[in-house]
Structure formats: structure tokens, C-alpha cells
GROMACS .gro file of C-alpha atoms in nm:
model
  348
    1UNK     CA    1  -0.450  -2.113   2.757
    2UNK     CA    2  -0.579  -1.769   2.857
    3UNK     CA    3  -0.592  -1.654   2.498
    4UNK     CA    4  -0.767  -1.975   2.392
    5UNK     CA    5  -1.024  -1.946   2.670
    6UNK     CA    6  -1.097  -1.581   2.594
    7UNK     CA    7  -1.143  -1.637   2.223
    8UNK     CA    8  -1.287  -1.989   2.216
    9UNK     CA    9  -1.647  -1.865   2.227
   10UNK     CA   10  -1.609  -1.695   1.889
   11UNK     CA   11  -1.578  -2.032   1.722
   12UNK     CA   12  -1.808  -2.245   1.934
   13UNK     CA   13  -2.105  -2.192   1.704
   14UNK     CA   14  -1.913  -2.361   1.425
   15UNK     CA   15  -1.840  -2.676   1.622
   16UNK     CA   16  -2.016  -3.006   1.567
   17UNK     CA   17  -2.335  -3.003   1.777
   18UNK     CA   18  -2.285  -3.373   1.851
   19UNK     CA   19  -1.959  -3.310   2.040
   20UNK     CA   20  -2.003  -3.499   2.371
   21UNK     CA   21  -1.824  -3.243   2.593
   22UNK     CA   22  -1.971  -2.925   2.439
   23UNK     CA   23  -2.201  -2.839   2.733
   24UNK     CA   24  -1.919  -2.890   2.981
   25UNK     CA   25  -1.688  -2.675   2.769
   26UNK     CA   26  -1.939  -2.389   2.758
   27UNK     CA   27  -1.997  -2.406   3.133
   28UNK     CA   28  -1.621  -2.408   3.198
   29UNK     CA   29  -1.573  -2.107   2.970
   30UNK     CA   30  -1.843  -1.909   3.150
   31UNK     CA   31  -1.666  -1.965   3.481
   32UNK     CA   32  -1.332  -1.856   3.341
   33UNK     CA   33  -1.447  -1.549   3.147
   34UNK     CA   34  -1.423  -1.328   3.453
   35UNK     CA   35  -1.051  -1.396   3.486
   36UNK     CA   36  -0.968  -1.423   3.115
   37UNK     CA   37  -0.859  -1.063   3.076
   38UNK     CA   38  -0.633  -1.065   3.383
   39UNK     CA   39  -0.480  -1.397   3.283
   40UNK     CA   40  -0.410  -1.262   2.937
   41UNK     CA   41  -0.231  -0.963   3.091
   42UNK     CA   42  -0.009  -1.181   3.310
   43UNK     CA   43   0.071  -1.422   3.028
   44UNK     CA   44   0.188  -1.169   2.771
   45UNK     CA   45   0.469  -1.317   2.560
   46UNK     CA   46   0.684  -1.006   2.607
   47UNK     CA   47   0.671  -1.032   2.987
   48UNK     CA   48   0.769  -1.398   2.982
   49UNK     CA   49   1.079  -1.333   2.778
   50UNK     CA   50   0.925  -1.445   2.449
   51UNK     CA   51   0.907  -1.196   2.164
   52UNK     CA   52   0.550  -1.129   2.056
   53UNK     CA   53   0.475  -1.194   1.689
   54UNK     CA   54   0.328  -0.841   1.679
   55UNK     CA   55   0.629  -0.679   1.847
   56UNK     CA   56   0.736  -0.368   1.651
   57UNK     CA   57   1.083  -0.513   1.599
   58UNK     CA   58   0.937  -0.821   1.433
   59UNK     CA   59   0.728  -0.618   1.187
   60UNK     CA   60   0.906  -0.560   0.854
   61UNK     CA   61   1.039  -0.207   0.823
   62UNK     CA   62   0.864   0.033   0.589
   63UNK     CA   63   1.049   0.040   0.259
   64UNK     CA   64   1.267   0.348   0.222
   65UNK     CA   65   1.179   0.600  -0.046
   66UNK     CA   66   1.419   0.565  -0.339
   67UNK     CA   67   1.512   0.926  -0.411
   68UNK     CA   68   1.773   0.828  -0.668
   69UNK     CA   69   1.521   0.638  -0.877
   70UNK     CA   70   1.257   0.912  -0.844
   71UNK     CA   71   1.491   1.188  -0.950
   72UNK     CA   72   1.615   0.974  -1.238
   73UNK     CA   73   1.255   0.940  -1.357
   74UNK     CA   74   1.197   1.312  -1.312
   75UNK     CA   75   1.521   1.400  -1.493
   76UNK     CA   76   1.435   1.163  -1.777
   77UNK     CA   77   1.086   1.307  -1.803
   78UNK     CA   78   1.204   1.669  -1.801
   79UNK     CA   79   1.493   1.582  -2.031
   80UNK     CA   80   1.266   1.416  -2.285
   81UNK     CA   81   1.021   1.705  -2.275
   82UNK     CA   82   1.301   1.959  -2.303
   83UNK     CA   83   1.442   1.790  -2.615
   84UNK     CA   84   1.098   1.772  -2.777
   85UNK     CA   85   1.007   2.133  -2.710
   86UNK     CA   86   1.358   2.255  -2.797
   87UNK     CA   87   1.330   2.091  -3.139
   88UNK     CA   88   0.999   2.272  -3.201
   89UNK     CA   89   1.097   2.593  -3.019
   90UNK     CA   90   1.013   2.797  -3.329
   91UNK     CA   91   0.656   2.665  -3.306
   92UNK     CA   92   0.619   2.815  -2.955
   93UNK     CA   93   0.549   3.185  -2.927
   94UNK     CA   94   0.589   3.424  -2.635
   95UNK     CA   95   0.858   3.588  -2.420
   96UNK     CA   96   1.180   3.397  -2.491
   97UNK     CA   97   1.524   3.408  -2.326
   98UNK     CA   98   1.732   3.099  -2.403
   99UNK     CA   99   1.623   2.800  -2.610
  100UNK     CA  100   1.713   2.524  -2.360
  101UNK     CA  101   1.611   2.725  -2.054
  102UNK     CA  102   1.278   2.818  -2.209
  103UNK     CA  103   1.214   2.454  -2.299
  104UNK     CA  104   1.273   2.337  -1.940
  105UNK     CA  105   1.065   2.626  -1.805
  106UNK     CA  106   0.782   2.542  -2.047
  107UNK     CA  107   0.794   2.177  -1.932
  108UNK     CA  108   0.764   2.277  -1.565
  109UNK     CA  109   0.475   2.524  -1.607
  110UNK     CA  110   0.296   2.268  -1.825
  111UNK     CA  111   0.335   1.961  -1.601
  112UNK     CA  112   0.232   2.160  -1.290
  113UNK     CA  113  -0.067   2.305  -1.483
  114UNK     CA  114   0.042   2.662  -1.397
  115UNK     CA  115   0.027   2.769  -1.762
  116UNK     CA  116   0.115   3.139  -1.741
  117UNK     CA  117   0.064   3.192  -2.111
  118UNK     CA  118   0.398   3.369  -2.156
  119UNK     CA  119   0.501   3.071  -2.372
  120UNK     CA  120   0.227   2.897  -2.571
  121UNK     CA  121   0.218   2.633  -2.848
  122UNK     CA  122   0.160   2.786  -3.191
  123UNK     CA  123   0.123   2.481  -3.418
  124UNK     CA  124  -0.072   2.155  -3.433
  125UNK     CA  125   0.238   1.951  -3.343
  126UNK     CA  126   0.329   2.176  -3.048
  127UNK     CA  127  -0.029   2.170  -2.916
  128UNK     CA  128  -0.042   1.789  -2.944
  129UNK     CA  129   0.287   1.748  -2.756
  130UNK     CA  130   0.176   1.995  -2.487
  131UNK     CA  131  -0.154   1.807  -2.443
  132UNK     CA  132   0.025   1.473  -2.397
  133UNK     CA  133   0.286   1.626  -2.169
  134UNK     CA  134   0.038   1.792  -1.932
  135UNK     CA  135  -0.150   1.464  -1.869
  136UNK     CA  136   0.163   1.256  -1.815
  137UNK     CA  137   0.310   1.535  -1.603
  138UNK     CA  138   0.009   1.543  -1.371
  139UNK     CA  139   0.043   1.168  -1.320
  140UNK     CA  140   0.414   1.203  -1.241
  141UNK     CA  141   0.360   1.488  -0.998
  142UNK     CA  142   0.069   1.313  -0.830
  143UNK     CA  143   0.223   0.969  -0.788
  144UNK     CA  144   0.594   1.033  -0.745
  145UNK     CA  145   0.669   1.388  -0.634
  146UNK     CA  146   0.390   1.396  -0.376
  147UNK     CA  147   0.533   1.077  -0.221
  148UNK     CA  148   0.875   1.239  -0.211
  149UNK     CA  149   0.727   1.544  -0.040
  150UNK     CA  150   0.546   1.323   0.211
  151UNK     CA  151   0.870   1.138   0.287
  152UNK     CA  152   1.058   1.465   0.343
  153UNK     CA  153   0.786   1.593   0.577
  154UNK     CA  154   0.797   1.269   0.778
  155UNK     CA  155   1.171   1.309   0.823
  156UNK     CA  156   1.119   1.660   0.966
  157UNK     CA  157   0.846   1.565   1.215
  158UNK     CA  158   1.082   1.461   1.496
  159UNK     CA  159   1.278   1.785   1.462
  160UNK     CA  160   0.955   1.984   1.481
  161UNK     CA  161   0.831   1.802   1.793
  162UNK     CA  162   1.173   1.837   1.957
  163UNK     CA  163   1.165   2.210   1.888
  164UNK     CA  164   0.810   2.250   2.023
  165UNK     CA  165   0.885   2.077   2.353
  166UNK     CA  166   1.239   2.218   2.382
  167UNK     CA  167   1.393   1.892   2.507
  168UNK     CA  168   1.136   1.847   2.783
  169UNK     CA  169   1.076   1.495   2.653
  170UNK     CA  170   1.314   1.209   2.592
  171UNK     CA  171   1.378   1.043   2.259
  172UNK     CA  172   1.127   0.764   2.324
  173UNK     CA  173   0.857   1.011   2.431
  174UNK     CA  174   0.918   1.227   2.124
  175UNK     CA  175   0.883   0.926   1.894
  176UNK     CA  176   0.560   0.830   2.070
  177UNK     CA  177   0.429   1.186   2.039
  178UNK     CA  178   0.510   1.192   1.666
  179UNK     CA  179   0.336   0.859   1.606
  180UNK     CA  180   0.028   0.960   1.807
  181UNK     CA  181  -0.021   1.296   1.634
  182UNK     CA  182   0.144   1.218   1.301
  183UNK     CA  183  -0.111   1.392   1.079
  184UNK     CA  184  -0.118   1.705   1.295
  185UNK     CA  185   0.259   1.751   1.281
  186UNK     CA  186   0.266   1.678   0.908
  187UNK     CA  187   0.005   1.950   0.863
  188UNK     CA  188   0.205   2.198   1.073
  189UNK     CA  189   0.531   2.113   0.900
  190UNK     CA  190   0.381   2.149   0.554
  191UNK     CA  191   0.221   2.479   0.654
  192UNK     CA  192   0.559   2.612   0.769
  193UNK     CA  193   0.728   2.502   0.445
  194UNK     CA  194   0.449   2.657   0.239
  195UNK     CA  195   0.483   2.988   0.426
  196UNK     CA  196   0.860   2.988   0.367
  197UNK     CA  197   0.815   2.916  -0.004
  198UNK     CA  198   0.564   3.199  -0.037
  199UNK     CA  199   0.804   3.443   0.133
  200UNK     CA  200   1.100   3.328  -0.079
  201UNK     CA  201   0.902   3.355  -0.403
  202UNK     CA  202   0.766   3.699  -0.317
  203UNK     CA  203   1.109   3.834  -0.223
  204UNK     CA  204   1.267   3.690  -0.539
  205UNK     CA  205   1.007   3.846  -0.767
  206UNK     CA  206   1.036   4.177  -0.580
  207UNK     CA  207   1.418   4.187  -0.599
  208UNK     CA  208   1.511   4.005  -0.921
  209UNK     CA  209   1.206   4.050  -1.145
  210UNK     CA  210   1.153   4.403  -1.005
  211UNK     CA  211   0.782   4.360  -0.937
  212UNK     CA  212   0.617   4.580  -0.680
  213UNK     CA  213   0.537   4.394  -0.358
  214UNK     CA  214   0.167   4.345  -0.431
  215UNK     CA  215   0.228   4.214  -0.783
  216UNK     CA  216   0.498   3.980  -0.652
  217UNK     CA  217   0.266   3.835  -0.388
  218UNK     CA  218  -0.016   3.812  -0.645
  219UNK     CA  219   0.209   3.623  -0.888
  220UNK     CA  220   0.320   3.383  -0.613
  221UNK     CA  221  -0.039   3.304  -0.511
  222UNK     CA  222  -0.158   3.257  -0.871
  223UNK     CA  223   0.138   3.025  -0.932
  224UNK     CA  224   0.120   2.793  -0.630
  225UNK     CA  225  -0.255   2.750  -0.678
  226UNK     CA  226  -0.183   2.674  -1.049
  227UNK     CA  227  -0.426   2.952  -1.141
  228UNK     CA  228  -0.166   3.112  -1.371
  229UNK     CA  229  -0.349   3.407  -1.524
  230UNK     CA  230  -0.032   3.498  -1.713
  231UNK     CA  231  -0.047   3.874  -1.658
  232UNK     CA  232   0.253   3.833  -1.424
  233UNK     CA  233   0.521   3.568  -1.474
  234UNK     CA  234   0.897   3.498  -1.472
  235UNK     CA  235   1.053   3.668  -1.775
  236UNK     CA  236   1.429   3.685  -1.708
  237UNK     CA  237   1.689   3.408  -1.732
  238UNK     CA  238   1.755   3.412  -1.356
  239UNK     CA  239   1.385   3.421  -1.290
  240UNK     CA  240   1.313   3.116  -1.502
  241UNK     CA  241   1.601   2.919  -1.351
  242UNK     CA  242   1.455   2.994  -1.008
  243UNK     CA  243   1.102   2.913  -1.131
  244UNK     CA  244   1.201   2.565  -1.249
  245UNK     CA  245   1.273   2.457  -0.889
  246UNK     CA  246   1.039   2.689  -0.701
  247UNK     CA  247   0.723   2.609  -0.900
  248UNK     CA  248   0.769   2.233  -0.851
  249UNK     CA  249   0.829   2.273  -0.477
  250UNK     CA  250   0.552   2.522  -0.405
  251UNK     CA  251   0.271   2.358  -0.605
  252UNK     CA  252   0.344   2.017  -0.452
  253UNK     CA  253   0.370   2.166  -0.102
  254UNK     CA  254   0.028   2.333  -0.136
  255UNK     CA  255  -0.127   2.007  -0.257
  256UNK     CA  256   0.021   1.822   0.043
  257UNK     CA  257  -0.102   2.097   0.277
  258UNK     CA  258  -0.464   2.053   0.170
  259UNK     CA  259  -0.425   1.674   0.173
  260UNK     CA  260  -0.311   1.680   0.537
  261UNK     CA  261  -0.584   1.930   0.625
  262UNK     CA  262  -0.851   1.694   0.493
  263UNK     CA  263  -0.682   1.397   0.663
  264UNK     CA  264  -0.661   1.584   0.994
  265UNK     CA  265  -1.030   1.677   0.979
  266UNK     CA  266  -1.128   1.316   0.901
  267UNK     CA  267  -0.903   1.180   1.177
  268UNK     CA  268  -1.055   1.412   1.438
  269UNK     CA  269  -1.408   1.321   1.336
  270UNK     CA  270  -1.316   0.953   1.359
  271UNK     CA  271  -1.154   1.006   1.698
  272UNK     CA  272  -1.465   1.181   1.831
  273UNK     CA  273  -1.683   0.898   1.703
  274UNK     CA  274  -1.461   0.635   1.867
  275UNK     CA  275  -1.481   0.818   2.202
  276UNK     CA  276  -1.860   0.832   2.173
  277UNK     CA  277  -1.878   0.458   2.097
  278UNK     CA  278  -1.664   0.372   2.400
  279UNK     CA  279  -1.852   0.598   2.643
  280UNK     CA  280  -2.211   0.530   2.547
  281UNK     CA  281  -2.419   0.301   2.767
  282UNK     CA  282  -2.483  -0.051   2.644
  283UNK     CA  283  -2.836  -0.178   2.592
  284UNK     CA  284  -2.975  -0.534   2.595
  285UNK     CA  285  -2.988  -0.521   2.215
  286UNK     CA  286  -2.613  -0.444   2.211
  287UNK     CA  287  -2.541  -0.750   2.424
  288UNK     CA  288  -2.756  -0.965   2.196
  289UNK     CA  289  -2.571  -0.838   1.888
  290UNK     CA  290  -2.231  -0.891   2.051
  291UNK     CA  291  -2.313  -1.248   2.158
  292UNK     CA  292  -2.170  -1.426   1.854
  293UNK     CA  293  -2.211  -1.780   1.990
  294UNK     CA  294  -2.561  -1.712   2.134
  295UNK     CA  295  -2.480  -1.850   2.481
  296UNK     CA  296  -2.640  -1.550   2.663
  297UNK     CA  297  -2.299  -1.419   2.773
  298UNK     CA  298  -2.048  -1.185   2.603
  299UNK     CA  299  -1.681  -1.270   2.635
  300UNK     CA  300  -1.390  -1.025   2.618
  301UNK     CA  301  -1.313  -1.121   2.258
  302UNK     CA  302  -1.677  -1.088   2.154
  303UNK     CA  303  -1.701  -0.746   2.316
  304UNK     CA  304  -1.382  -0.626   2.145
  305UNK     CA  305  -1.501  -0.745   1.804
  306UNK     CA  306  -1.844  -0.584   1.853
  307UNK     CA  307  -1.690  -0.248   1.948
  308UNK     CA  308  -1.445  -0.260   1.658
  309UNK     CA  309  -1.734  -0.323   1.421
  310UNK     CA  310  -1.929  -0.035   1.574
  311UNK     CA  311  -1.630   0.199   1.533
  312UNK     CA  312  -1.601   0.101   1.169
  313UNK     CA  313  -1.253  -0.047   1.217
  314UNK     CA  314  -1.365  -0.384   1.084
  315UNK     CA  315  -1.678  -0.522   0.923
  316UNK     CA  316  -1.883  -0.833   0.989
  317UNK     CA  317  -1.755  -0.968   0.657
  318UNK     CA  318  -1.397  -0.934   0.785
  319UNK     CA  319  -1.482  -1.140   1.092
  320UNK     CA  320  -1.657  -1.404   0.882
  321UNK     CA  321  -1.356  -1.440   0.652
  322UNK     CA  322  -1.122  -1.486   0.950
  323UNK     CA  323  -1.352  -1.747   1.106
  324UNK     CA  324  -1.374  -1.936   0.777
  325UNK     CA  325  -0.995  -1.937   0.757
  326UNK     CA  326  -0.980  -2.072   1.113
  327UNK     CA  327  -1.229  -2.345   1.030
  328UNK     CA  328  -1.024  -2.447   0.728
  329UNK     CA  329  -0.707  -2.473   0.937
  330UNK     CA  330  -0.881  -2.649   1.228
  331UNK     CA  331  -0.879  -2.989   1.061
  332UNK     CA  332  -0.992  -3.194   1.362
  333UNK     CA  333  -1.265  -2.940   1.453
  334UNK     CA  334  -1.138  -2.905   1.812
  335UNK     CA  335  -1.180  -2.529   1.829
  336UNK     CA  336  -0.806  -2.471   1.871
  337UNK     CA  337  -0.515  -2.475   1.629
  338UNK     CA  338  -0.229  -2.714   1.689
  339UNK     CA  339   0.086  -2.811   1.501
  340UNK     CA  340  -0.087  -3.125   1.377
  341UNK     CA  341  -0.370  -2.913   1.233
  342UNK     CA  342  -0.123  -2.701   1.040
  343UNK     CA  343   0.061  -3.006   0.908
  344UNK     CA  344  -0.264  -3.169   0.804
  345UNK     CA  345  -0.390  -2.855   0.627
  346UNK     CA  346  -0.060  -2.810   0.445
  347UNK     CA  347  -0.049  -3.170   0.331
  348UNK     CA  348  -0.410  -3.154   0.208
   0.00000   0.00000   0.00000
């Protein structure tokens, strides 16, 4: 009853004006609005031993990321590209090592848009295949590999938070901390992974490819940003084997890093705006706008909806759609849904 009393005013304007008890209903609701919030707190379904329909355990779990399927797609894509470019390997010019290895390496630098220029198409057919491959590769990297990277980062968040607080918090508190500051910890985790990849790539080029330190760092930066001038690149067999895995990981990690940076900035701006909305003083015009049923009083539900609209969480159109759905289900126009209403709406 507490929930019905607190929310009933939202729908009163849609009732039949000829209802004989409408004035009495409005007067009764005004008297009960002061205690509606406290009654709602004491009558929570969870506290009465009844599972809430919005309880986290009742919400379907997020589908798990299918790594096997993703890597099968990636392997099929790289395999198909490798076969194509291996068959036309004589139409590709540049620094070559091994036919199959060079074909895989060419696929990776093409799909990640690095494009060093150490291997380039040298015929109409090779250029056409490279053009098709780069577009389809960007789609694959954007839609599949970035999701895989996001999934991996999410799995590392709890470990990161546990390390930061050094077991000062329990498991439940750590999970709550991760959920509250999810974007921040994703950003930190991706930044750490990106730093590690930069160090690993620089050391590999310095030791294996025998670059000097500055050239190694320069090649790493031009690669992960997909700039790929081509004056420095992987030219040995070991180097290209390493590049096949390292280029995919580093370019995707950098893309995720900037994605989380933009998301973190947006989230903080939104959070600041929400705080301003909640702290600012209300004016008579605010009360008039929040009074959905025009009875010169704002209920708890009306106030919540008005603030959510002001924060940009929902729009007036969203509220209108929900009210229209309620009206459709409320067959007898009583202002409350019952089992008979649902049966009547289903049968009709």
C-alpha cells in the first residue's frame, strides 16, 4: 500500500474526472504523503523475507565473453588473409624473410593500420586485396578484439583494487569499490598494461633487432599509435613473430586507454552535474514543474521523477511512455494494477 500511495498521484490526472471518490482520494493521499517514504522503507520486500524483483540475484547474469568463438574468428580471418597474400607473395615487394611468416605479418600490420611500408602491394590484385583486408580488419579489431580487451581488463579490476588497499577491505567491500569506480580502475589497469607493452616492445627491439634505445622507443610509439612511418620496423624472423602478437595487443590497448579516458572524463562531468542538481535550492517554478497531477503538492515519486529528468537520466517522453503502458494495463481505470487487470489485458 505504501508504494501505491506514494506513486498514485502520478496517474491521477489520467483518471476519469467523473469518479465519485476522486476528491476524497486526493485528500487522503495528501495526508499520507508525509509518511509515504518511511512506510516504503519499512515495507521493503527484502526486509520482509520476500525477494525483490530488482534484487541483484534475480537479474540475469551478464553473458560471458566467448573467447573460443572470438579467437576462431580471428584465426579464420588471419588464416584466410595469410593464404591470399601467400599466393600473391611475388606481387608484394619489400624486406622478406619467410613466405608464410611475411604473409601473417603483412596481415597484422594491414588490419591494425600500422602500415610500416617494409612490405607493400606491387600489383593491381595485391592492392585490391589489401584495400579490402584493411577495411574488414578495422571492423574486426573494433568490434571483437576491443570487447575481448575490455573483458580482460574487467577481470583484472578486483586484483588491482585488492593490491591498492592491501587487504584492508573485505571481499564485499572490494566488489562494491570496483563497481562504484569501475571506469577509473579500468583506466588505471589499461594504463599499466600499456606501459608494460611499451617497455617490452622497446627492450625487444633494443636486444633482438639491435636498434639503439631511442630508435627502439621511437619505433614502439609509431607502431602503437598506428603512425607507422616505416623508417624503423621489424625485419628479422624472430622480430616478425613477436610483432604479430605485440602489435595486436599494443594497438588495441592504446585504443582502450583513450576510450576509458574519455569515458572517465564524461563520468566525472556527469557526477558533478548530478551533485549540483541535488544541492541547488528549489524554486516555486520547480515545484510547479514537478507537480505532474497539478494538485498543488509534490509527492515523493513526483520529486524523484523531476530530479531524474533534470539530471538527464530519463526524459519526459520516457515517463509518458511508461504512463501510457500503465493506462493500457489498468483496464478498470482504478489507478492500481491488479491480477484481474493483467488477465483482462492479456485476454484482450
